[in-house]
Coordinates of C-alpha atoms and ligand atoms in Angstrom, one line a residue:
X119 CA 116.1 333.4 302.5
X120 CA 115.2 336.1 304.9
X121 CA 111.5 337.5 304.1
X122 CA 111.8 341.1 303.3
X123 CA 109.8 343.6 305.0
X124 CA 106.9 344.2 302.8
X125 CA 106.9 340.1 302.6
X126 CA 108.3 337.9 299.6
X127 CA 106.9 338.8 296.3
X128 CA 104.9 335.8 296.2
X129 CA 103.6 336.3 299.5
X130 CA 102.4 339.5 298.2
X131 CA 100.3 337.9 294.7
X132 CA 99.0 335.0 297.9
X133 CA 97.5 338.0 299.7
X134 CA 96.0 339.5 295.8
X135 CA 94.4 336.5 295.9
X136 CA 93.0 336.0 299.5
X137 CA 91.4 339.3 299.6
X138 CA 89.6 338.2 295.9
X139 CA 88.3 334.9 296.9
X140 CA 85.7 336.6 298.5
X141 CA 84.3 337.4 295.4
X142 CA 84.0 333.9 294.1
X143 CA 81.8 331.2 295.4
X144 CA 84.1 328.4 294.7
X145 CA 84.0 325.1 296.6
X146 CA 86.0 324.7 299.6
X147 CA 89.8 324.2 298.8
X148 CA 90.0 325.5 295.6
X149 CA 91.5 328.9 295.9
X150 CA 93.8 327.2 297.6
X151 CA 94.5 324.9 294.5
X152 CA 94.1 327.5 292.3
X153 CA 96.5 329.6 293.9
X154 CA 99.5 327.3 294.3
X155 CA 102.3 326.7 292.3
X156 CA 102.1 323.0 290.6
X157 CA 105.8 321.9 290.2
X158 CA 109.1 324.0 290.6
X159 CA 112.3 322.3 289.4
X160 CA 115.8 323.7 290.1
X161 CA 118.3 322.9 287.6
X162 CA 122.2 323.7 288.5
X163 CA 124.9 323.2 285.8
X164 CA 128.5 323.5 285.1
X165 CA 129.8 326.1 281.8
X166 CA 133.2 326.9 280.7
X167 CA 133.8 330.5 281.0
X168 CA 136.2 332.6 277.9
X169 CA 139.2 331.7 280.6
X170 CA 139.3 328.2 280.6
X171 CA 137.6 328.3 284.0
X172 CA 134.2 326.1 285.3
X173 CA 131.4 328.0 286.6
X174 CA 128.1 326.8 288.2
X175 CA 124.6 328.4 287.6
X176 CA 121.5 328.2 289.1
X177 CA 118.3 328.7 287.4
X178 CA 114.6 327.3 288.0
X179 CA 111.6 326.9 286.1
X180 CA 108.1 326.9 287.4
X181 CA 104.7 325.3 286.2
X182 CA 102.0 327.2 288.3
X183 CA 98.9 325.8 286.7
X184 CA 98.4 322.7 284.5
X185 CA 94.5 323.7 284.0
X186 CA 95.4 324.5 280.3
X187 CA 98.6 323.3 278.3
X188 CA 101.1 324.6 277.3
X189 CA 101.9 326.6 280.6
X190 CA 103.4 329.7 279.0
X191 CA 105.7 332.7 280.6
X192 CA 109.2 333.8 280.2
X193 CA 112.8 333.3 281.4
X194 CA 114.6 335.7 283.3
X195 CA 118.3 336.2 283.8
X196 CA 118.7 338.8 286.3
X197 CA 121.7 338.2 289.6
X198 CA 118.6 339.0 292.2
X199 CA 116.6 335.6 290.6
X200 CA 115.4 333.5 293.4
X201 CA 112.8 330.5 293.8
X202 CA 109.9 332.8 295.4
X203 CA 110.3 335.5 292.6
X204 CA 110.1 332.7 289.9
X205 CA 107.1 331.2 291.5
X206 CA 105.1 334.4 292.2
X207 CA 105.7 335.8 288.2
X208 CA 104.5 332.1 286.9
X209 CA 101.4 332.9 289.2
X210 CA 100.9 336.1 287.6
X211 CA 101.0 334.3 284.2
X212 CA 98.4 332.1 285.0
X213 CA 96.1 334.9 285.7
X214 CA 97.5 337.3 283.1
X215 CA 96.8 334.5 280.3
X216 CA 93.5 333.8 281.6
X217 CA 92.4 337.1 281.9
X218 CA 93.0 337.9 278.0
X219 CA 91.8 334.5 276.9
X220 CA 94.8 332.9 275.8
X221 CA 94.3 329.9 276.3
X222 CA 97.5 328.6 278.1
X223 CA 98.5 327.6 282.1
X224 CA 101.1 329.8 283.6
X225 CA 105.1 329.1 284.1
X226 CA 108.1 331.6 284.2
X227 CA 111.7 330.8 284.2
X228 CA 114.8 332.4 286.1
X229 CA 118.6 332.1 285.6
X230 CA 120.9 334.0 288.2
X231 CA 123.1 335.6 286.6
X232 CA 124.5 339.3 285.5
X233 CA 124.3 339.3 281.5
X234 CA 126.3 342.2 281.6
X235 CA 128.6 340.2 283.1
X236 CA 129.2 337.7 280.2
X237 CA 130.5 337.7 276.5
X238 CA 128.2 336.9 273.8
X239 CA 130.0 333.6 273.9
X240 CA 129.6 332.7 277.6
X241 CA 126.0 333.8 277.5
X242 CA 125.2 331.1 274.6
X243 CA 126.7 328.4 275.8
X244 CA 125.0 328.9 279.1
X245 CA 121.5 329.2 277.8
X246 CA 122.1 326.4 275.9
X247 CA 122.7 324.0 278.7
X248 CA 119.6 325.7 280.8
X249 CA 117.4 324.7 277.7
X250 CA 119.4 321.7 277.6
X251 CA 118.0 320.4 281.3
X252 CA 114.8 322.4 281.3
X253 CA 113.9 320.3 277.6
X254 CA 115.2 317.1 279.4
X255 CA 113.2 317.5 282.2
X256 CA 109.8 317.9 280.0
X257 CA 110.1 321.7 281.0
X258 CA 110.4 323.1 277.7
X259 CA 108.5 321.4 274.3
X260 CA 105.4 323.5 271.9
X261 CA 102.6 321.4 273.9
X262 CA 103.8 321.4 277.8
X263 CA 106.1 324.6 278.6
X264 CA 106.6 327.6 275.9
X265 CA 109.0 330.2 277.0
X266 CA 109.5 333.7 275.7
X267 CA 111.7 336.6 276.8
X268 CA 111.4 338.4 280.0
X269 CA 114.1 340.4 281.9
X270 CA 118.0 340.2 280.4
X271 CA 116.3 337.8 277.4
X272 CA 115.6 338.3 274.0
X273 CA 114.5 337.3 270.2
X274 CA 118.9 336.0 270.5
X275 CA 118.1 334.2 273.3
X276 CA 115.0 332.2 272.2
X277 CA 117.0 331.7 269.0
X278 CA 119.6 329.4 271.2
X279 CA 116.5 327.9 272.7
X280 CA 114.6 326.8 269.6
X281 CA 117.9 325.4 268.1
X282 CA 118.9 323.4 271.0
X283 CA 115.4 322.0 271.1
X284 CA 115.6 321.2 267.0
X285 CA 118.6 319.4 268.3
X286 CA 117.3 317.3 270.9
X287 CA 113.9 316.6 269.6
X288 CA 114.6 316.3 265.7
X289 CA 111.6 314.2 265.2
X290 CA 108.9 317.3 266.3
X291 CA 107.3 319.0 263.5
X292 CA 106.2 321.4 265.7
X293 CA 109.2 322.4 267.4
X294 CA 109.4 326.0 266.2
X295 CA 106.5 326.2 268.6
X296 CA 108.8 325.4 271.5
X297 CA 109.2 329.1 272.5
X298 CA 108.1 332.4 271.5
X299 CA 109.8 336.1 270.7
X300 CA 112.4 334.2 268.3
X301 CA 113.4 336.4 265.1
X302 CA 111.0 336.7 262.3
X303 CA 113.1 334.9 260.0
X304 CA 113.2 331.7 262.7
X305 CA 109.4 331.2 262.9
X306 CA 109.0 334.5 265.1
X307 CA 105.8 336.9 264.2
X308 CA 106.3 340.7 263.4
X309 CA 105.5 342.8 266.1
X310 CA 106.5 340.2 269.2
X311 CA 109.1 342.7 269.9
X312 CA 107.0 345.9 270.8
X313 CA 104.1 343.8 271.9
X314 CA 104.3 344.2 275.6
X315 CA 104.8 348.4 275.4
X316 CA 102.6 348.5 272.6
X317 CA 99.8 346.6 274.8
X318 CA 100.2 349.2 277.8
X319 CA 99.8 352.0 274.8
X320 CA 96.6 350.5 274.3
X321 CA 95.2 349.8 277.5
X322 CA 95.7 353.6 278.2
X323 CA 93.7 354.8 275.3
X324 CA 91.3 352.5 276.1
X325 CA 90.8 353.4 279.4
X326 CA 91.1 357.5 277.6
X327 CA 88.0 356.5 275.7
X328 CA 85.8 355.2 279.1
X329 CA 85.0 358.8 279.9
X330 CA 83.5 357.8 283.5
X331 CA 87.0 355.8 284.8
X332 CA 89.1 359.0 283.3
X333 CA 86.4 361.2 286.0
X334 CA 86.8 359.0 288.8
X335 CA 90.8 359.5 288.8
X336 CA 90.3 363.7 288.4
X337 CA 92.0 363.5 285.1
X338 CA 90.3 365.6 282.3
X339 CA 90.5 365.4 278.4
X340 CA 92.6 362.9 276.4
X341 CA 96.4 361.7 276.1
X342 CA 97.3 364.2 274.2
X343 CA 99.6 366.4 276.8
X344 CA 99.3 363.9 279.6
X345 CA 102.5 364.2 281.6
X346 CA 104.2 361.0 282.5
X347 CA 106.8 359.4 284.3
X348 CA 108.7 355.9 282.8
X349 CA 110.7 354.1 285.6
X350 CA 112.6 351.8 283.2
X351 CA 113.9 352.2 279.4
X352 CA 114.1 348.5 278.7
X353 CA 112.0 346.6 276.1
X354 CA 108.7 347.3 278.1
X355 CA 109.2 350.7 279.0
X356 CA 110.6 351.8 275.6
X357 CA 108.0 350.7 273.5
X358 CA 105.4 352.2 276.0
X359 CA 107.0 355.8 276.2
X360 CA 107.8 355.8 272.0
X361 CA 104.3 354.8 271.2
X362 CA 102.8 356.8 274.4
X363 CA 104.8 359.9 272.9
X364 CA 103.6 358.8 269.4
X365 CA 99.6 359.9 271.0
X366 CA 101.2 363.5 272.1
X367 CA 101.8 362.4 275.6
X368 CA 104.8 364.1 277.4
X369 CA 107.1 361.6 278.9
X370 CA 108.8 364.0 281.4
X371 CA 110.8 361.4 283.6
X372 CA 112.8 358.3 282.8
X373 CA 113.9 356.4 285.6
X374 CA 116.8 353.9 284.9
X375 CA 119.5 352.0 287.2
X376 CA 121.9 355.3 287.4
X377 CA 119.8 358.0 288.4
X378 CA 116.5 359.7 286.1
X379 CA 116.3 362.3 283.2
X380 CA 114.0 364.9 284.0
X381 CA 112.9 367.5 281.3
X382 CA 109.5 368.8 281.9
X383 CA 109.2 369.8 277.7
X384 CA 109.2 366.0 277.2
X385 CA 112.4 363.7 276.7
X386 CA 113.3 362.1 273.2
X387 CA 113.1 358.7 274.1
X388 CA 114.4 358.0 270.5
X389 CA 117.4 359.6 271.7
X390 CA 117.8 358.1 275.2
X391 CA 117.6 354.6 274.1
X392 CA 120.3 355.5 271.6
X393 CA 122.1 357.2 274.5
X394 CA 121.8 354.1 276.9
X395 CA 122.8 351.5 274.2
X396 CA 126.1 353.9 274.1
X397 CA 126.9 354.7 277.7
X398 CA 125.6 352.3 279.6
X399 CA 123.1 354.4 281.3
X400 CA 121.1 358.0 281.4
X401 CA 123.8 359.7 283.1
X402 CA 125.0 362.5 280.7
X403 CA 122.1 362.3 278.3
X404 CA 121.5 366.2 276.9
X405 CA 117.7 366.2 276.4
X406 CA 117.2 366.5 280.4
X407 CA 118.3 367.1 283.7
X408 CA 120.1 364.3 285.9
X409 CA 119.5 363.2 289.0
X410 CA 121.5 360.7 290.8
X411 CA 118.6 359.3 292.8
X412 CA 116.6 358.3 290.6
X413 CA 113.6 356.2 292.4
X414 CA 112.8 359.3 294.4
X415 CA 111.4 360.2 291.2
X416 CA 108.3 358.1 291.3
X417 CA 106.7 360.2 293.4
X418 CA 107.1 363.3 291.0
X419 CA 103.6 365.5 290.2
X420 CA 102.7 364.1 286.6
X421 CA 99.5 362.4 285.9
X422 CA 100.6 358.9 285.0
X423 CA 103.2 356.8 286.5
X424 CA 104.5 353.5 284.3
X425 CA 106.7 351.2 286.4
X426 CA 108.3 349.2 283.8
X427 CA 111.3 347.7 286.1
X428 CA 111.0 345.5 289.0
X429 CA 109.4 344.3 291.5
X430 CA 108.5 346.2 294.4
X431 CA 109.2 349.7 293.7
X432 CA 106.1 351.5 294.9
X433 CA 106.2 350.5 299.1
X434 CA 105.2 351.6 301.9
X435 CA 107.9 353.9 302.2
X436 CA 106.8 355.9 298.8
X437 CA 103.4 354.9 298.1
X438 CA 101.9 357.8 300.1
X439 CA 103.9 360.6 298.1
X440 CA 102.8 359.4 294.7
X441 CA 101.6 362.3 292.5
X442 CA 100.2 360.5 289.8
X443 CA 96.2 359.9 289.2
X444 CA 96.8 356.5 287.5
X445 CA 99.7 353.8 287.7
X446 CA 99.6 351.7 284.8
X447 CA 101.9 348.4 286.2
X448 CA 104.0 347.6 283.1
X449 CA 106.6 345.5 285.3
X450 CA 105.5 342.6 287.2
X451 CA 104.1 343.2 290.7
X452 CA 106.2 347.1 291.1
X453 CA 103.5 348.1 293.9
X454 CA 103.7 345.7 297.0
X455 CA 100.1 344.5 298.4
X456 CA 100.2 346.9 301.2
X457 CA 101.3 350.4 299.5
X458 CA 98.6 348.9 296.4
X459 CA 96.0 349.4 299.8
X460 CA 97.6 353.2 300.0
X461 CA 97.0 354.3 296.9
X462 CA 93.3 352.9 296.8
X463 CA 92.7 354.7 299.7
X464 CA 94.4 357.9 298.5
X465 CA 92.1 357.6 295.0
X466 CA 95.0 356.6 292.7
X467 CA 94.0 354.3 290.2
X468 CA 96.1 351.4 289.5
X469 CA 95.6 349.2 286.2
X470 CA 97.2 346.2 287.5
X471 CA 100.6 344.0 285.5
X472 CA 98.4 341.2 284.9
X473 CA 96.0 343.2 282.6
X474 CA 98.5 346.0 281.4
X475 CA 101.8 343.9 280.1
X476 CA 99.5 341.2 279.0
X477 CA 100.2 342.3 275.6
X478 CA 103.8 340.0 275.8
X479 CA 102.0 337.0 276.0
X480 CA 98.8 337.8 273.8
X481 CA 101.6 338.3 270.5
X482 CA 103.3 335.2 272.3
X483 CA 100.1 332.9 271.3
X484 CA 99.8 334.4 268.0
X485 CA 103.2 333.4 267.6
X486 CA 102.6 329.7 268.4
X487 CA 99.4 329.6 266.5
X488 CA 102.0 330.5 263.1
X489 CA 104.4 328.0 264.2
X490 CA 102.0 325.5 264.8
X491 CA 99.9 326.2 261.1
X492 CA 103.3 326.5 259.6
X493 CA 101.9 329.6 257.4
X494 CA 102.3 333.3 257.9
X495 CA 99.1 335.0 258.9
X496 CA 97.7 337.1 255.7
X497 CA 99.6 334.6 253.2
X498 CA 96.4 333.1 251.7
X499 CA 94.5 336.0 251.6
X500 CA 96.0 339.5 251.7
X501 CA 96.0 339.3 247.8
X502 CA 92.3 338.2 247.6
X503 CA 91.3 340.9 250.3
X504 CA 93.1 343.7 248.1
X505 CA 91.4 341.7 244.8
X506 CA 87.8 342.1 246.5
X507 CA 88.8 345.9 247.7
X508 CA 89.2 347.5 244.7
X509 CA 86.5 345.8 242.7
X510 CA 84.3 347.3 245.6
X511 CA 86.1 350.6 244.9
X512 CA 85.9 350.5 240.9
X513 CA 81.9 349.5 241.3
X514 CA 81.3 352.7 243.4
X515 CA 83.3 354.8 241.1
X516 CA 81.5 353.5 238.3
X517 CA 78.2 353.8 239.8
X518 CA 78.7 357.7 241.2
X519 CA 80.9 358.9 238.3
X520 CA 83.6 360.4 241.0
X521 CA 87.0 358.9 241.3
X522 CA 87.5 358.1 245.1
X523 CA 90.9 360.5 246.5
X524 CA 93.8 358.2 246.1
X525 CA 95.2 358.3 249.9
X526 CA 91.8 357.0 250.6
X527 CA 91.5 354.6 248.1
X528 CA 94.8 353.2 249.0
X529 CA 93.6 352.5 252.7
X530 CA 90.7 350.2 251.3
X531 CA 92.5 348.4 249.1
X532 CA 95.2 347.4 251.3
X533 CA 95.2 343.8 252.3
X534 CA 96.1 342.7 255.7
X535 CA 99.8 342.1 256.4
X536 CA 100.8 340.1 259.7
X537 CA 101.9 343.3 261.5
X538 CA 98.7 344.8 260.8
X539 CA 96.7 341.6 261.8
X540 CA 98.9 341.4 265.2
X541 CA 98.4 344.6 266.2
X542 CA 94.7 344.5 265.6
X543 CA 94.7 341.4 267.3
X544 CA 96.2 343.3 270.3
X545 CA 94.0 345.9 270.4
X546 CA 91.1 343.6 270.6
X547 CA 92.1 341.5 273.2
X548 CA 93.6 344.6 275.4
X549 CA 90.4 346.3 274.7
X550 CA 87.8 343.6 275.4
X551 CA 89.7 342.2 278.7
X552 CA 89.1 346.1 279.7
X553 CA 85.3 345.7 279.2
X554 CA 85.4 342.6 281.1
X555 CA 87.3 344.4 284.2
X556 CA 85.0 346.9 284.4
X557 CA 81.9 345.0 284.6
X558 CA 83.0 343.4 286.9
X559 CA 84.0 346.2 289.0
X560 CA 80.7 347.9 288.4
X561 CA 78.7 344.7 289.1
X562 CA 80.2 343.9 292.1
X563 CA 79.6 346.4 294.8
X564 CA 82.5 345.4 297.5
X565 CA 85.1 345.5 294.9
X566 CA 87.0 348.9 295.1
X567 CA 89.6 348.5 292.8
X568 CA 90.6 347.1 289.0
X569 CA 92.8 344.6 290.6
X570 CA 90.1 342.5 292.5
X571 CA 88.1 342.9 289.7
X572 CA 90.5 342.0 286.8
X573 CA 91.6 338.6 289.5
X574 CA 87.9 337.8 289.7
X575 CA 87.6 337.5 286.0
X576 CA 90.8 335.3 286.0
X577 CA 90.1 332.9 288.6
X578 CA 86.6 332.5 287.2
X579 CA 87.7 331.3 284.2
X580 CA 90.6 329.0 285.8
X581 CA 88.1 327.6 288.1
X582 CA 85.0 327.1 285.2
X583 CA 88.0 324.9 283.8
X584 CA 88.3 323.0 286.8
X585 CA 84.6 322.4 286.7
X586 CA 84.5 320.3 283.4
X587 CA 87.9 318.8 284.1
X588 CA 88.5 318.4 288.0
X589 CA 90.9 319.9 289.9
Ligands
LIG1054 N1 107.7 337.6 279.9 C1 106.5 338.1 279.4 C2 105.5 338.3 280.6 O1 105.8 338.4 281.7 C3 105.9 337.3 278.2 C4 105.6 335.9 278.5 C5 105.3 335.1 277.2 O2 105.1 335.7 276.2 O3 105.1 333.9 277.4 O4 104.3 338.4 280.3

């Protein structure tokens, strides 16, 4: 493979890393450990296509780090997949699990192939024989390798996965635990789906509520009004712009494959989803203007940008026209090392993918932690918690004479579902991994940006691991 210019994207998470180790007083050879990838298998395999013909595909998986197990991270199926690509996002998983304490090492999958390409038919029988080799290769099991969705993947996907696994290992207990973002009604959780958008929601009104951060980027005031710009309407970038919108922020761009939506008024993302799902793309779509070229629009005056596509979008060729005061990296590794070094030095904040789509595989763990108790969180005690509510409620009513008002009343006394319970979970670990960041940006005087920081906090806690346990 020919290295692109801006370097290969794992090249580009080996130089995160090198400028961060400065930071850290490990002992000789460890970053160096730490930082490379453990195992990468290639698997190639033979499916009959609708037509009667053979075709071969190509996927990989990668283990990047063993220091905690299961290594966790999704599969990909995407025609660009390569072995560097797959390597670099299994990277990021190590430090994006580490970073929000879930207590995993990091692995990611790829598949080349087009899914628009395929029938429903074709596209089962060719995940099944990729879970097929990846399971027989110890690459796939609910205590060494846990996929989830990731690009051209989803809940049907993972459903193909988990049953194929049943199949081949009928004797595990555990084996719903074999891979996360299944269907609810397969031994997936409620709200795996909207987790990863839903996580960037958060990490924006967190960072909203740390008045000095919002100063040091020149914006003022809350969400409410904020103008942003969404390159890429897929699960990520969906969620993020519904619930963003949902907070009274004005999502004035969409960027997709066929050219962007501009409506300075805000777009109905409700509406373009439904459009896309139709048409194929944004092209057309009446709630906004169309442009053709549509990554010329990341560098359109709004006050957040949320690259929620691929790799390497923001380069050196863009990074010194972009408008916004914060990028908030919903896609994996969208700015490339060097144009990340523009925007520090233009004063553009950048919350880094490792932190902001952590959200995926937070909901991911609370996943496996169902599949592995076997219960649905709230079962035992929702009941109880509403039982314990309103004798709480009837003793103050009793004691002050006054009937609490009913919309209140019925806030207290609800018990916790497992929506509710994940998405507080989320907000918790979003929010605290945020705290953590910024200490250690504050504490730290040579670090100058969130992704040094957020990277020390990882590797610390990879290489505190390797302390008790060797490398
Ligand atoms: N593919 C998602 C990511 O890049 C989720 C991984 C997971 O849940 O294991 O973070």
């Amino acid at each position: 493979m020919t290295a692109p210019k801006n370097g290969t994207f794992l090249q580009n998470v080996e130089r995160m890393v090198a400028k961060t180790v400065q930071y850290l007083d490990l002992p000789p050879g460890w970053a160096e450990e730490i930082q490379a990838p453990d195992t990468t298998i290639k698997v190639q395999f033979p499916v009959e296509m609708d037509d009667g013909s053979w075709k071969t595909f190509t996927g990989w998986r990668c283990t990047h780090s063993e220091h905690r197990l299961p290594a966790k991270g999704g599969i990909r199926y995407a025609s660009i997949v390569n072995e560097d690509e797959v390597e670099a996002l299994a990277a990021l998983m190590t430090y994006k699990c580490a970073l929000v304490n879930v207590p995993y090492g990091g692995s990611k999958g790829g598949l080349r192939l087009n899914p628009r390409e395929h029938s429903e038919g074709e596209l089962e029988r060719i995940t099944r024989r990729f879970a097929q080799a990846l399971i027989n290769k110890g690459f796939i099991g609910p205590s060494d390798n846990v996929p989830a969705p990731d690009m051209g993947t989803g809940e049907r996907e993972m459903a193909w996965i988990v049953d194929t696994y049943q199949m081949l290992r009928p004797e595990d207990i555990n084996y719903l635990g074999c891979v996360t973002g299944k269907p609810v009604d397969m031994g997936g959780v409620r709200g795996r789906t909207e987790a990863t958008g839903r996580g960037v929601m958060y990490v924006i009104r967190e960072f909203f509520r740390n008045r000095d951060d919002v100063a040091r980027t020149g914006l003022t005031g809350d969400l409410a009004g904020k103008k942003i710009v969404v390159q890429g309407l897929g699960n990520v970038g969906y969620h993020a712009a519904k619930f963003l919108a949902e907070d009274d922020a004005r999502i004035i761009v969409v960027i997709e494959w066929d050219g962007a939506i501009i409506n300075e008024d805000g777009i109905d993302i409700e509406a373009l989803r439904e459009w896309i799902n139709v048409h194929g793309g944004v092209k057309g779509f009446p709630g906004g203007t169309y442009h053709e070229e549509g990554t010329r629009f990341l560098t359109y005056p709004c006050d957040i940008l949320i690259p929620a596509a691929l790799e390497g979008q923001i380069t050196l060729a863009n990074a010194a026209d972009i408008q916004a005061k914060l990028v908030v990296e919903a896609a994996n590794g969208p700015i490339t090392y060097e144009a990340d070094r523009v925007l520090l030095e233009r004063g553009i904040m950048v919350i880094p993918d490792f932190f902001a789509n952590a959200g995926g595989v937070t909901v991911s763990y609370f996943e496996w932690i169902k599949n592995l108790s076997h219960i649905r969180f709230g079962r035992m005690q929702r009941r109880l918690d509403e039982f314990r509510a309103k004798a709480i409620v009837d003793a103050i009513e009793a004691a002050t004479g006054k009937e609490i008002e009913s919309k209140l009343k019925h806030r207290i006394m609800q018990g916790s579902d497992e929506l509710s319970m994940v998405r507080s979970g989320l907000d918790d670990t979003m929010r605290e991994a945020y705290q953590e960041i910024k200490q250690t940006f504050h504490e730290n005087a040579g670090i100058e940006d969130f992704r040094t920081a957020a990277l020390v906090v990882s590797m610390k806690k990879i290489a505190n691991t390797h302390k008790r346990i060797g490398l």
